[in-house]
Each structure stands twice: as C-alpha cells, then as structure tokens.
mmCIF file of C-alpha atoms and ligand atoms in Angstrom:
data_model
loop_
_atom_site.group_PDB
_atom_site.id
_atom_site.type_symbol
_atom_site.label_atom_id
_atom_site.label_comp_id
_atom_site.label_asym_id
_atom_site.label_seq_id
_atom_site.Cartn_x
_atom_site.Cartn_y
_atom_site.Cartn_z
ATOM 1 C CA UNK A 1 22.913 1.064 1.803
ATOM 2 C CA UNK A 2 22.864 3.981 4.242
ATOM 3 C CA UNK A 3 19.449 5.671 4.506
ATOM 4 C CA UNK A 4 19.435 9.424 3.947
ATOM 5 C CA UNK A 5 17.089 12.246 4.882
ATOM 6 C CA UNK A 6 18.278 14.443 1.990
ATOM 7 C CA UNK A 7 15.799 14.478 -0.948
ATOM 8 C CA UNK A 8 18.369 16.001 -3.320
ATOM 9 C CA UNK A 9 20.737 13.014 -3.237
ATOM 10 C CA UNK A 10 17.737 10.761 -3.901
ATOM 11 C CA UNK A 11 16.455 12.959 -6.754
ATOM 12 C CA UNK A 12 19.913 12.683 -8.307
ATOM 13 C CA UNK A 13 19.696 8.870 -8.297
ATOM 14 C CA UNK A 14 16.290 9.079 -10.001
ATOM 15 C CA UNK A 15 17.722 11.335 -12.714
ATOM 16 C CA UNK A 16 20.502 8.781 -13.269
ATOM 17 C CA UNK A 17 17.872 6.087 -13.826
ATOM 18 C CA UNK A 18 18.281 4.533 -10.380
ATOM 19 C CA UNK A 19 15.860 2.786 -8.060
ATOM 20 C CA UNK A 20 15.029 4.610 -4.842
ATOM 21 C CA UNK A 21 12.811 3.909 -1.865
ATOM 22 C CA UNK A 22 10.943 6.830 -0.336
ATOM 23 C CA UNK A 23 8.329 7.406 2.359
ATOM 24 C CA UNK A 24 4.714 8.281 1.679
ATOM 25 C CA UNK A 25 1.903 8.732 4.187
ATOM 26 C CA UNK A 26 0.612 5.235 3.314
ATOM 27 C CA UNK A 27 3.623 2.921 2.898
ATOM 28 C CA UNK A 28 7.161 3.252 1.511
ATOM 29 C CA UNK A 29 7.386 3.231 -2.277
ATOM 30 C CA UNK A 30 10.035 1.700 -4.565
ATOM 31 C CA UNK A 31 10.456 4.489 -7.090
ATOM 32 C CA UNK A 32 11.843 4.963 -10.583
ATOM 33 C CA UNK A 33 11.537 7.684 -13.225
ATOM 34 C CA UNK A 34 8.090 6.935 -14.683
ATOM 35 C CA UNK A 35 9.347 7.873 -18.179
ATOM 36 C CA UNK A 36 12.549 5.790 -18.126
ATOM 37 C CA UNK A 37 11.733 2.340 -19.531
ATOM 38 C CA UNK A 38 15.051 0.816 -18.474
ATOM 39 C CA UNK A 39 14.578 1.964 -14.892
ATOM 40 C CA UNK A 40 11.006 0.633 -14.951
ATOM 41 C CA UNK A 41 12.205 -2.761 -16.221
ATOM 42 C CA UNK A 42 14.685 -2.972 -13.360
ATOM 43 C CA UNK A 43 11.962 -1.959 -10.886
ATOM 44 C CA UNK A 44 9.738 -4.855 -11.994
ATOM 45 C CA UNK A 45 12.579 -7.335 -11.674
ATOM 46 C CA UNK A 46 13.712 -6.149 -8.210
ATOM 47 C CA UNK A 47 10.118 -6.158 -6.975
ATOM 48 C CA UNK A 48 9.582 -9.618 -8.485
ATOM 49 C CA UNK A 49 6.330 -8.403 -9.970
ATOM 50 C CA UNK A 50 4.673 -9.625 -13.196
ATOM 51 C CA UNK A 51 5.328 -7.036 -15.912
ATOM 52 C CA UNK A 52 1.649 -6.632 -16.748
ATOM 53 C CA UNK A 53 0.854 -5.295 -13.256
ATOM 54 C CA UNK A 54 0.623 -1.501 -13.629
ATOM 55 C CA UNK A 55 2.461 1.006 -11.408
ATOM 56 C CA UNK A 56 1.095 4.131 -9.736
ATOM 57 C CA UNK A 57 2.752 7.357 -10.924
ATOM 58 C CA UNK A 58 3.353 9.820 -8.084
ATOM 59 C CA UNK A 59 3.129 13.543 -8.832
ATOM 60 C CA UNK A 60 4.156 16.706 -6.947
ATOM 61 C CA UNK A 61 0.811 18.471 -7.417
ATOM 62 C CA UNK A 62 -2.667 18.085 -8.860
ATOM 63 C CA UNK A 63 -1.781 20.778 -11.420
ATOM 64 C CA UNK A 64 0.345 18.115 -13.215
ATOM 65 C CA UNK A 65 -2.674 15.890 -13.921
ATOM 66 C CA UNK A 66 -3.062 17.103 -17.476
ATOM 67 C CA UNK A 67 0.530 16.172 -18.361
ATOM 68 C CA UNK A 68 -0.076 12.519 -17.473
ATOM 69 C CA UNK A 69 -3.714 11.898 -18.371
ATOM 70 C CA UNK A 70 -6.099 12.823 -21.172
ATOM 71 C CA UNK A 71 -9.889 13.265 -21.335
ATOM 72 C CA UNK A 72 -9.915 13.938 -17.588
ATOM 73 C CA UNK A 73 -13.467 13.879 -16.194
ATOM 74 C CA UNK A 74 -14.732 16.553 -13.835
ATOM 75 C CA UNK A 75 -14.918 13.959 -11.041
ATOM 76 C CA UNK A 76 -11.115 13.635 -11.151
ATOM 77 C CA UNK A 77 -10.593 17.334 -10.472
ATOM 78 C CA UNK A 78 -13.135 17.270 -7.704
ATOM 79 C CA UNK A 79 -11.524 14.299 -5.937
ATOM 80 C CA UNK A 80 -7.984 15.576 -6.535
ATOM 81 C CA UNK A 81 -8.789 18.993 -5.135
ATOM 82 C CA UNK A 82 -10.378 17.572 -1.996
ATOM 83 C CA UNK A 83 -8.049 14.626 -1.316
ATOM 84 C CA UNK A 84 -4.568 15.494 -2.655
ATOM 85 C CA UNK A 85 -2.016 15.383 -1.270
ATOM 86 C CA UNK A 86 -3.421 12.210 0.260
ATOM 87 C CA UNK A 87 -4.027 8.454 0.067
ATOM 88 C CA UNK A 88 -6.127 8.420 -3.105
ATOM 89 C CA UNK A 89 -5.094 7.013 -6.509
ATOM 90 C CA UNK A 90 -7.112 7.980 -9.580
ATOM 91 C CA UNK A 91 -7.156 5.769 -12.667
ATOM 92 C CA UNK A 92 -7.401 7.890 -15.816
ATOM 93 C CA UNK A 93 -6.758 7.487 -19.521
ATOM 94 C CA UNK A 94 -2.987 7.838 -19.893
ATOM 95 C CA UNK A 95 -1.246 10.494 -21.976
ATOM 96 C CA UNK A 96 1.439 9.596 -24.521
ATOM 97 C CA UNK A 97 4.070 10.678 -21.973
ATOM 98 C CA UNK A 98 3.450 7.481 -19.981
ATOM 99 C CA UNK A 99 5.377 4.499 -21.382
ATOM 100 C CA UNK A 100 3.395 1.263 -21.819
ATOM 101 C CA UNK A 101 5.928 -0.452 -19.559
ATOM 102 C CA UNK A 102 4.804 1.738 -16.632
ATOM 103 C CA UNK A 103 1.137 0.760 -16.981
ATOM 104 C CA UNK A 104 1.748 -2.888 -17.778
ATOM 105 C CA UNK A 105 0.407 -2.264 -21.270
ATOM 106 C CA UNK A 106 -2.869 -0.736 -20.080
ATOM 107 C CA UNK A 107 -4.363 2.415 -21.602
ATOM 108 C CA UNK A 108 -5.057 3.795 -18.114
ATOM 109 C CA UNK A 109 -2.623 5.195 -15.564
ATOM 110 C CA UNK A 110 -2.880 5.411 -11.773
ATOM 111 C CA UNK A 111 -1.948 8.871 -10.469
ATOM 112 C CA UNK A 112 -1.548 10.208 -6.958
ATOM 113 C CA UNK A 113 -0.006 13.068 -4.980
ATOM 114 C CA UNK A 114 1.354 11.628 -1.716
ATOM 115 C CA UNK A 115 0.965 13.526 1.567
ATOM 116 C CA UNK A 116 4.468 13.197 2.982
ATOM 117 C CA UNK A 117 6.716 16.254 3.150
ATOM 118 C CA UNK A 118 9.836 14.337 2.042
ATOM 119 C CA UNK A 119 8.003 12.637 -0.834
ATOM 120 C CA UNK A 120 6.722 16.006 -2.038
ATOM 121 C CA UNK A 121 10.171 17.570 -1.724
ATOM 122 C CA UNK A 122 11.663 14.655 -3.682
ATOM 123 C CA UNK A 123 8.998 15.002 -6.392
ATOM 124 C CA UNK A 124 9.538 18.758 -6.685
ATOM 125 C CA UNK A 125 13.309 18.381 -6.967
ATOM 126 C CA UNK A 126 13.075 15.502 -9.433
ATOM 127 C CA UNK A 127 10.544 17.358 -11.551
ATOM 128 C CA UNK A 128 8.983 14.307 -13.220
ATOM 129 C CA UNK A 129 6.633 11.519 -12.191
ATOM 130 C CA UNK A 130 7.861 8.734 -9.922
ATOM 131 C CA UNK A 131 6.429 5.304 -10.694
ATOM 132 C CA UNK A 132 6.293 3.368 -7.456
ATOM 133 C CA UNK A 133 4.734 0.219 -6.099
ATOM 134 C CA UNK A 134 5.045 -0.503 -2.378
ATOM 135 C CA UNK A 135 8.704 -1.199 -1.536
ATOM 136 C CA UNK A 136 8.288 -4.887 -0.663
ATOM 137 C CA UNK A 137 8.789 -8.014 -2.726
ATOM 138 C CA UNK A 138 5.680 -9.019 -4.641
ATOM 139 C CA UNK A 139 2.984 -10.566 -2.474
ATOM 140 C CA UNK A 140 4.633 -9.727 0.830
ATOM 141 C CA UNK A 141 3.915 -7.247 3.625
ATOM 142 C CA UNK A 142 4.269 -3.558 2.681
ATOM 143 C CA UNK A 143 6.935 -1.508 4.505
ATOM 144 C CA UNK A 144 5.924 1.290 6.872
ATOM 145 C CA UNK A 145 9.428 2.148 8.163
ATOM 146 C CA UNK A 146 12.792 2.637 6.477
ATOM 147 C CA UNK A 147 14.167 -0.395 8.362
ATOM 148 C CA UNK A 148 11.539 -2.605 6.695
ATOM 149 C CA UNK A 149 12.745 -1.487 3.260
ATOM 150 C CA UNK A 150 16.358 -1.975 4.259
ATOM 151 C CA UNK A 151 15.791 -5.562 5.317
ATOM 152 C CA UNK A 152 13.701 -6.435 2.214
ATOM 153 C CA UNK A 153 15.454 -4.551 -0.591
ATOM 154 C CA UNK A 154 18.567 -2.935 0.901
ATOM 155 C CA UNK A 155 20.966 -4.650 -1.522
ATOM 156 C CA UNK A 156 18.944 -3.854 -4.637
ATOM 157 C CA UNK A 157 18.262 -0.119 -4.418
ATOM 158 C CA UNK A 158 20.389 2.961 -5.058
ATOM 159 C CA UNK A 159 19.000 5.177 -2.297
ATOM 160 C CA UNK A 160 16.626 5.045 0.652
ATOM 161 C CA UNK A 161 14.958 8.227 1.859
ATOM 162 C CA UNK A 162 14.145 7.834 5.555
ATOM 163 C CA UNK A 163 10.956 9.648 6.542
ATOM 164 C CA UNK A 164 10.233 7.763 9.752
ATOM 165 C CA UNK A 165 7.064 5.800 10.291
ATOM 166 C CA UNK A 166 4.196 6.120 7.783
ATOM 167 C CA UNK A 167 1.195 7.905 9.302
ATOM 168 C CA UNK A 168 -1.637 6.067 7.509
ATOM 169 C CA UNK A 169 -0.058 2.609 7.255
ATOM 170 C CA UNK A 170 -2.260 1.042 4.564
ATOM 171 C CA UNK A 171 -2.134 1.815 0.845
ATOM 172 C CA UNK A 172 -4.123 4.405 -1.059
ATOM 173 C CA UNK A 173 -7.736 3.941 -2.104
ATOM 174 C CA UNK A 174 -7.882 3.305 -5.866
ATOM 175 C CA UNK A 175 -10.783 4.844 -7.800
ATOM 176 C CA UNK A 176 -11.196 3.940 -11.466
ATOM 177 C CA UNK A 177 -12.544 6.934 -13.398
ATOM 178 C CA UNK A 178 -12.164 5.365 -16.859
ATOM 179 C CA UNK A 179 -15.510 3.547 -16.715
ATOM 180 C CA UNK A 180 -19.018 4.900 -17.272
ATOM 181 C CA UNK A 181 -19.340 5.285 -13.476
ATOM 182 C CA UNK A 182 -16.549 5.560 -10.862
ATOM 183 C CA UNK A 183 -15.659 2.322 -9.064
ATOM 184 C CA UNK A 184 -13.306 1.513 -6.209
ATOM 185 C CA UNK A 185 -10.716 -1.176 -7.045
ATOM 186 C CA UNK A 186 -8.979 -1.149 -3.672
ATOM 187 C CA UNK A 187 -10.230 0.265 -0.360
ATOM 188 C CA UNK A 188 -7.495 2.276 1.358
ATOM 189 C CA UNK A 189 -6.504 5.327 3.330
ATOM 190 C CA UNK A 190 -9.416 7.498 2.172
ATOM 191 C CA UNK A 191 -12.800 6.057 3.076
ATOM 192 C CA UNK A 192 -15.226 5.144 0.325
ATOM 193 C CA UNK A 193 -17.896 7.105 2.208
ATOM 194 C CA UNK A 194 -15.756 10.244 1.778
ATOM 195 C CA UNK A 195 -15.442 9.622 -1.960
ATOM 196 C CA UNK A 196 -19.170 9.057 -2.260
ATOM 197 C CA UNK A 197 -19.933 12.276 -0.451
ATOM 198 C CA UNK A 198 -17.501 14.244 -2.634
ATOM 199 C CA UNK A 199 -19.001 12.787 -5.808
ATOM 200 C CA UNK A 200 -22.562 13.005 -4.556
ATOM 201 C CA UNK A 201 -23.276 9.426 -5.627
ATOM 202 C CA UNK A 202 -22.797 5.896 -4.368
ATOM 203 C CA UNK A 203 -19.723 4.129 -5.684
ATOM 204 C CA UNK A 204 -19.403 0.429 -6.349
ATOM 205 C CA UNK A 205 -16.573 -1.682 -5.005
ATOM 206 C CA UNK A 206 -15.441 -3.825 -7.888
ATOM 207 C CA UNK A 207 -12.743 -6.400 -8.163
ATOM 208 C CA UNK A 208 -10.887 -5.782 -11.392
ATOM 209 C CA UNK A 209 -11.886 -8.059 -14.245
ATOM 210 C CA UNK A 210 -8.343 -9.330 -14.543
ATOM 211 C CA UNK A 211 -5.932 -9.853 -11.679
ATOM 212 C CA UNK A 212 -3.743 -6.853 -12.389
ATOM 213 C CA UNK A 213 -4.769 -5.172 -9.180
ATOM 214 C CA UNK A 214 -3.936 -7.790 -6.561
ATOM 215 C CA UNK A 215 -7.533 -7.570 -5.349
ATOM 216 C CA UNK A 216 -8.139 -10.753 -7.290
ATOM 217 C CA UNK A 217 -5.006 -12.490 -6.169
ATOM 218 C CA UNK A 218 -6.058 -14.658 -3.256
ATOM 219 C CA UNK A 219 -2.862 -14.092 -1.297
ATOM 220 C CA UNK A 220 -1.215 -10.705 -0.863
ATOM 221 C CA UNK A 221 0.252 -8.600 1.959
ATOM 222 C CA UNK A 222 1.250 -11.956 3.491
ATOM 223 C CA UNK A 223 3.793 -12.627 6.261
ATOM 224 C CA UNK A 224 5.542 -16.017 6.642
ATOM 225 C CA UNK A 225 3.200 -16.910 9.493
ATOM 226 C CA UNK A 226 -0.230 -18.244 8.546
ATOM 227 C CA UNK A 227 -2.928 -15.631 9.135
ATOM 228 C CA UNK A 228 -6.388 -16.560 10.396
ATOM 229 C CA UNK A 229 -9.295 -14.136 10.722
ATOM 230 C CA UNK A 230 -11.868 -15.207 13.318
ATOM 231 C CA UNK A 231 -14.805 -13.548 15.070
ATOM 232 C CA UNK A 232 -13.862 -11.504 18.175
ATOM 233 C CA UNK A 233 -15.823 -13.904 20.379
ATOM 234 C CA UNK A 234 -13.803 -16.877 19.049
ATOM 235 C CA UNK A 235 -10.308 -15.368 19.355
ATOM 236 C CA UNK A 236 -9.326 -16.674 22.782
ATOM 237 C CA UNK A 237 -10.638 -20.171 22.164
ATOM 238 C CA UNK A 238 -8.901 -20.449 18.794
ATOM 239 C CA UNK A 239 -5.656 -19.109 20.277
ATOM 240 C CA UNK A 240 -5.764 -21.719 23.053
ATOM 241 C CA UNK A 241 -6.537 -24.484 20.572
ATOM 242 C CA UNK A 242 -3.642 -23.577 18.268
ATOM 243 C CA UNK A 243 -1.236 -23.251 21.193
ATOM 244 C CA UNK A 244 -2.157 -26.734 22.385
ATOM 245 C CA UNK A 245 -1.343 -28.002 18.878
ATOM 246 C CA UNK A 246 2.157 -26.596 19.255
ATOM 247 C CA UNK A 247 1.691 -23.444 17.193
ATOM 248 C CA UNK A 248 3.419 -20.211 18.255
ATOM 249 C CA UNK A 249 0.476 -17.824 18.246
ATOM 250 C CA UNK A 250 0.396 -14.021 17.998
ATOM 251 C CA UNK A 251 -2.912 -12.154 18.227
ATOM 252 C CA UNK A 252 -3.393 -8.768 16.576
ATOM 253 C CA UNK A 253 -5.425 -7.101 19.283
ATOM 254 C CA UNK A 254 -7.996 -4.591 17.953
ATOM 255 C CA UNK A 255 -9.967 -2.042 19.926
ATOM 256 C CA UNK A 256 -13.146 -4.103 19.547
ATOM 257 C CA UNK A 257 -11.566 -7.276 20.953
ATOM 258 C CA UNK A 258 -11.995 -8.469 24.539
ATOM 259 C CA UNK A 259 -8.510 -8.452 25.999
ATOM 260 C CA UNK A 260 -9.270 -10.145 29.326
ATOM 261 C CA UNK A 261 -9.742 -13.684 27.999
ATOM 262 C CA UNK A 262 -6.579 -13.394 25.893
ATOM 263 C CA UNK A 263 -4.504 -12.069 28.804
ATOM 264 C CA UNK A 264 -5.055 -15.383 30.562
ATOM 265 C CA UNK A 265 -3.286 -17.273 27.772
ATOM 266 C CA UNK A 266 0.321 -16.980 28.879
ATOM 267 C CA UNK A 267 1.829 -18.538 25.750
ATOM 268 C CA UNK A 268 0.041 -16.206 23.365
ATOM 269 C CA UNK A 269 1.718 -12.943 22.316
ATOM 270 C CA UNK A 270 -0.581 -9.928 22.035
ATOM 271 C CA UNK A 271 0.344 -7.329 19.410
ATOM 272 C CA UNK A 272 -1.752 -4.298 20.328
ATOM 273 C CA UNK A 273 -3.144 -2.361 17.357
ATOM 274 C CA UNK A 274 -4.243 0.504 19.603
ATOM 275 C CA UNK A 275 -7.493 2.319 20.353
ATOM 276 C CA UNK A 276 -8.971 2.936 16.874
ATOM 277 C CA UNK A 277 -9.143 1.793 13.247
ATOM 278 C CA UNK A 278 -6.641 4.578 12.491
ATOM 279 C CA UNK A 279 -4.092 3.183 14.933
ATOM 280 C CA UNK A 280 -4.794 -0.356 13.693
ATOM 281 C CA UNK A 281 -4.106 0.678 10.084
ATOM 282 C CA UNK A 282 -0.904 2.414 11.101
ATOM 283 C CA UNK A 283 0.377 -0.577 13.079
ATOM 284 C CA UNK A 284 -0.943 -3.521 11.027
ATOM 285 C CA UNK A 285 2.007 -4.179 8.702
ATOM 286 C CA UNK A 286 4.588 -3.569 11.434
ATOM 287 C CA UNK A 287 2.785 -6.095 13.631
ATOM 288 C CA UNK A 288 2.746 -8.716 10.848
ATOM 289 C CA UNK A 289 6.481 -8.190 10.346
ATOM 290 C CA UNK A 290 7.119 -8.432 14.085
ATOM 291 C CA UNK A 291 5.203 -11.708 14.230
ATOM 292 C CA UNK A 292 7.594 -13.140 11.618
ATOM 293 C CA UNK A 293 10.669 -11.695 13.339
ATOM 294 C CA UNK A 294 9.603 -13.419 16.564
ATOM 295 C CA UNK A 295 9.028 -16.710 14.697
ATOM 296 C CA UNK A 296 5.330 -16.988 15.330
ATOM 297 C CA UNK A 297 3.682 -19.613 13.171
ATOM 298 C CA UNK A 298 0.108 -18.304 13.272
ATOM 299 C CA UNK A 299 -1.272 -14.769 13.470
ATOM 300 C CA UNK A 300 -4.876 -14.426 14.633
ATOM 301 C CA UNK A 301 -7.016 -11.353 14.114
ATOM 302 C CA UNK A 302 -10.682 -10.437 14.214
ATOM 303 C CA UNK A 303 -12.217 -8.516 11.317
ATOM 304 C CA UNK A 304 -12.960 -4.808 11.847
ATOM 305 C CA UNK A 305 -16.378 -3.377 11.007
ATOM 306 C CA UNK A 306 -16.337 -2.827 7.239
ATOM 307 C CA UNK A 307 -16.824 0.941 7.264
ATOM 308 C CA UNK A 308 -14.393 3.832 6.970
ATOM 309 C CA UNK A 309 -10.776 2.725 7.344
ATOM 310 C CA UNK A 310 -12.110 -0.609 8.603
ATOM 311 C CA UNK A 311 -12.897 -1.514 5.019
ATOM 312 C CA UNK A 312 -9.223 -1.288 4.048
ATOM 313 C CA UNK A 313 -8.164 -3.162 7.184
ATOM 314 C CA UNK A 314 -10.635 -5.975 6.523
ATOM 315 C CA UNK A 315 -9.400 -6.206 2.913
ATOM 316 C CA UNK A 316 -5.711 -6.461 3.920
ATOM 317 C CA UNK A 317 -6.419 -9.051 6.610
ATOM 318 C CA UNK A 318 -8.493 -11.136 4.194
ATOM 319 C CA UNK A 319 -5.685 -11.115 1.628
ATOM 320 C CA UNK A 320 -3.002 -11.818 4.235
ATOM 321 C CA UNK A 321 -5.113 -14.838 5.204
ATOM 322 C CA UNK A 322 -5.771 -15.912 1.592
ATOM 323 C CA UNK A 323 -4.686 -19.338 0.321
ATOM 324 C CA UNK A 324 -0.979 -19.249 -0.600
HETATM 325 O O1 TXA B 1 -0.452 3.883 -1.195
HETATM 326 C C1 TXA B 1 -0.096 3.404 -2.285
HETATM 327 O O2 TXA B 1 -0.859 3.350 -3.259
HETATM 328 C C2 TXA B 1 1.345 2.899 -2.388
HETATM 329 C C3 TXA B 1 2.300 4.083 -2.227
HETATM 330 C C4 TXA B 1 3.738 3.713 -2.463
HETATM 331 O O3 TXA B 1 1.888 5.104 -3.092
HETATM 332 N N1 TXA B 1 1.546 2.240 -3.636
HETATM 333 C C5 TXA B 1 1.029 1.020 -3.906
HETATM 334 O O4 TXA B 1 1.416 0.518 -5.125
HETATM 335 O O5 TXA B 1 0.316 0.420 -3.147
HETATM 336 P P1 TXA B 1 1.252 -1.016 -5.512
HETATM 337 O O6 TXA B 1 1.873 -1.122 -6.858
HETATM 338 O O7 TXA B 1 1.811 -1.874 -4.443
HETATM 339 O O8 TXA B 1 -0.285 -1.182 -5.641
HETATM 340 C C6 TXA B 1 -0.950 -0.442 -6.648
HETATM 341 C C7 TXA B 1 -2.112 -1.185 -7.162
HETATM 342 C C8 TXA B 1 -1.733 -2.475 -7.849
HETATM 343 O O9 TXA B 1 -2.652 -3.444 -7.426
HETATM 344 C C9 TXA B 1 -1.903 -2.168 -9.316
HETATM 345 O O10 TXA B 1 -2.230 -3.327 -10.029
HETATM 346 C C10 TXA B 1 -3.032 -1.153 -9.273
HETATM 347 O O11 TXA B 1 -2.743 -0.379 -8.154
HETATM 348 N N2 TXA B 1 -3.012 -0.275 -10.453
HETATM 349 C C11 TXA B 1 -2.124 0.701 -10.741
HETATM 350 N N3 TXA B 1 -2.368 1.256 -11.931
HETATM 351 C C12 TXA B 1 -3.469 0.630 -12.416
HETATM 352 C C13 TXA B 1 -4.222 0.717 -13.631
HETATM 353 N N4 TXA B 1 -3.898 1.575 -14.600
HETATM 354 N N5 TXA B 1 -5.281 -0.111 -13.777
HETATM 355 C C14 TXA B 1 -5.617 -1.004 -12.804
HETATM 356 N N6 TXA B 1 -4.937 -1.145 -11.654
HETATM 357 C C15 TXA B 1 -3.883 -0.345 -11.463
HETATM 358 MG MG1 MG B 2 1.828 -3.348 -2.969
#
C-alpha cells in the first residue's frame, strides 16, 4: 500500500466499493460508501468491530443534512452552522437513504462534516456520504498520522490518503439530538461549553444506555502498555516505584505536571504533551503509540482539568486505563 495525496484516486476506490483511509482534523478514518452494504460489511470485519456499533457518516457540507436525516430539529442547524466543518457529530433520525448496516440497526445516524481540506475534497469528488470509524482496530489507539494507519491496516485497505498529522488529535464530540433534550455521548474536539453556549442551555453528559458508543466499554483507545492515571503530585513517586519493580515506565508529561521531580528519574522516559490541552490532545495518541514502539510496559499520566478539551483528554485517558 503506497499512500497517496490525490483525492481522485481515492474517490475512485470508494466508487468501486473499496475501503479507504483518509485524514480528518480529529483522527484518520477508515471509510466506505455509506450506501454500499457490501463495503460496509467489509469495513466492520477489517475493523474487527461488532456489527451493532454504528458508524459516523461524513458529508461534504451541512447543506446535505436533509438527504441523510429526517425531522431535523432547529438545534441541529444551529450547531452545524456554527461548528461545521469541524469536530462535532450530530445524532439525528436517519433517512431511508442510510442502510441499517451503517447504523448498526439503529434508527439514528451520526453525521459530521470534517474540517480537513483533503477529506472535503475527497467527499466532494465522491459525491456521497463516507461511513468511517477511526482507522484503527477495534479497541486500540486511534491513528493521527498516515504511518499509523499503514502499520495497523496497510494490508487490508485499498487506498490511503496522506494528509499529514491530524490537527485536533482526539475524536469528534458526539451530541445526540434524537432525545427530548440534547445530550453529549462523547466529549471531543469541540468543547461542551461551546455547545451549551450555542444552544443557550446546559447539556447533560450521558453514557449511552447500551454499549454501542464505546463510552460504556471499560477499555478503549488502549495501547499494549498498561495505562495508569495518577494525581500530578503522585507521578514521580509512582514512576520510581514501578521502575524499581522492573517496569519500563513512560510518563505522558502535561503542562500542569511538575517536570523537575521526573527529570531526576533517569530510567523513566518523558513523552512531552506540550504547553496546553490543545497540544496534549494533538500528541496523545502518537505518544501512546510511541510508548508501545519503545516497549514500555506502563504509561503514567495525570488527569487534565475536566473543562474544555480537557474533558475529552480525561475521557480518553480513563478509557485507555480501563480494565482490559
Ligand atoms: O472524530 C471522529 O468522530 C472520527 C473521525 C474519523 O470522524 N470517527 C470516529 O468514529 O471516532 P468511531 O466509529 O471510532 O467512533 C464513533 C462513535 C462510536 O462510539 C459509535 O458507537 C458512536 O460514535 N455512534 C455513531 N453513530 C451513532 C448512533 N447513531 N447512535 C449512537 N452512537 C453512535
Ligand atoms: Mg474509534
């Protein structure tokens, strides 16, 4: 598999019913024609994902909403207008165009317009909706560079569109608009505060009633190394303790952590997530992958403040650390 930067060759594969990986601003997606049930079946099997876990359908523009959803509430237009293209997925009642296979049998469909120039060009050339989960095997760390996709799925896909490193680095925020009041099923690249201010109301964070959004699955986004989340003040001590037990420890260093105590621990590798929550989100998955590549056995991190992007970061770390 040789990655390409030409959206047309990738659009052609989609039209032929192929599986393609493409960049978005959040993470790379593993895409198939959302209306082609055979392609969707192959997507589920390559991803290793249970068939009742619904896929997000990616669109070229908000103006396509009404082709894919019905009984669209005003809140959807308001959020779409303000946030698309961008890291927001809206759950709406699906139109008859959407095959049941794409939504795992659900009556709702997740829709989003990604903010990556190559993704948008691919969508425009393809003309339809692209159903795409993150381009990793089920339960594992999402890819934020073409090389990640190549090493995970290179043998199983028909094309890989290389758009460099993803700018946001964590997945889209999912807002369910099919209930009496909007709820957030997954914190992500757009802060919940922003959604609340656009809607002029507070929005609940709800874990889905069944485990079809991996929010309820204890382990997700997980590297091979065990992940532990500890308070910033306990990081250095825990790192020293694990090292003395023979573990190969990597610490994900956040902007709120105290670096000086960790610098003294010569056997501990520091993976710097940079000066802000934004940089931490962008680097998180790459750092988890690097920890595996360097054969670390434990990854330590402290939890970010649960506000803004920190909410998504805290969620991903918690799931990476969840019982396997
Ligand atoms: O940023 C993203 O959202 C990335 C990029 C590629 O767009 N995609 C992504 O897809 O994260 P995936 O499949 O890895 O995660 C989507 C989540 C899943 O937990 C899925 O269960 C949930 O969204 N989901 C999608 N449609 C749904 C629906 N109709 N009802 C409930 N949950 C839904
Ligand atoms: Mg995923």
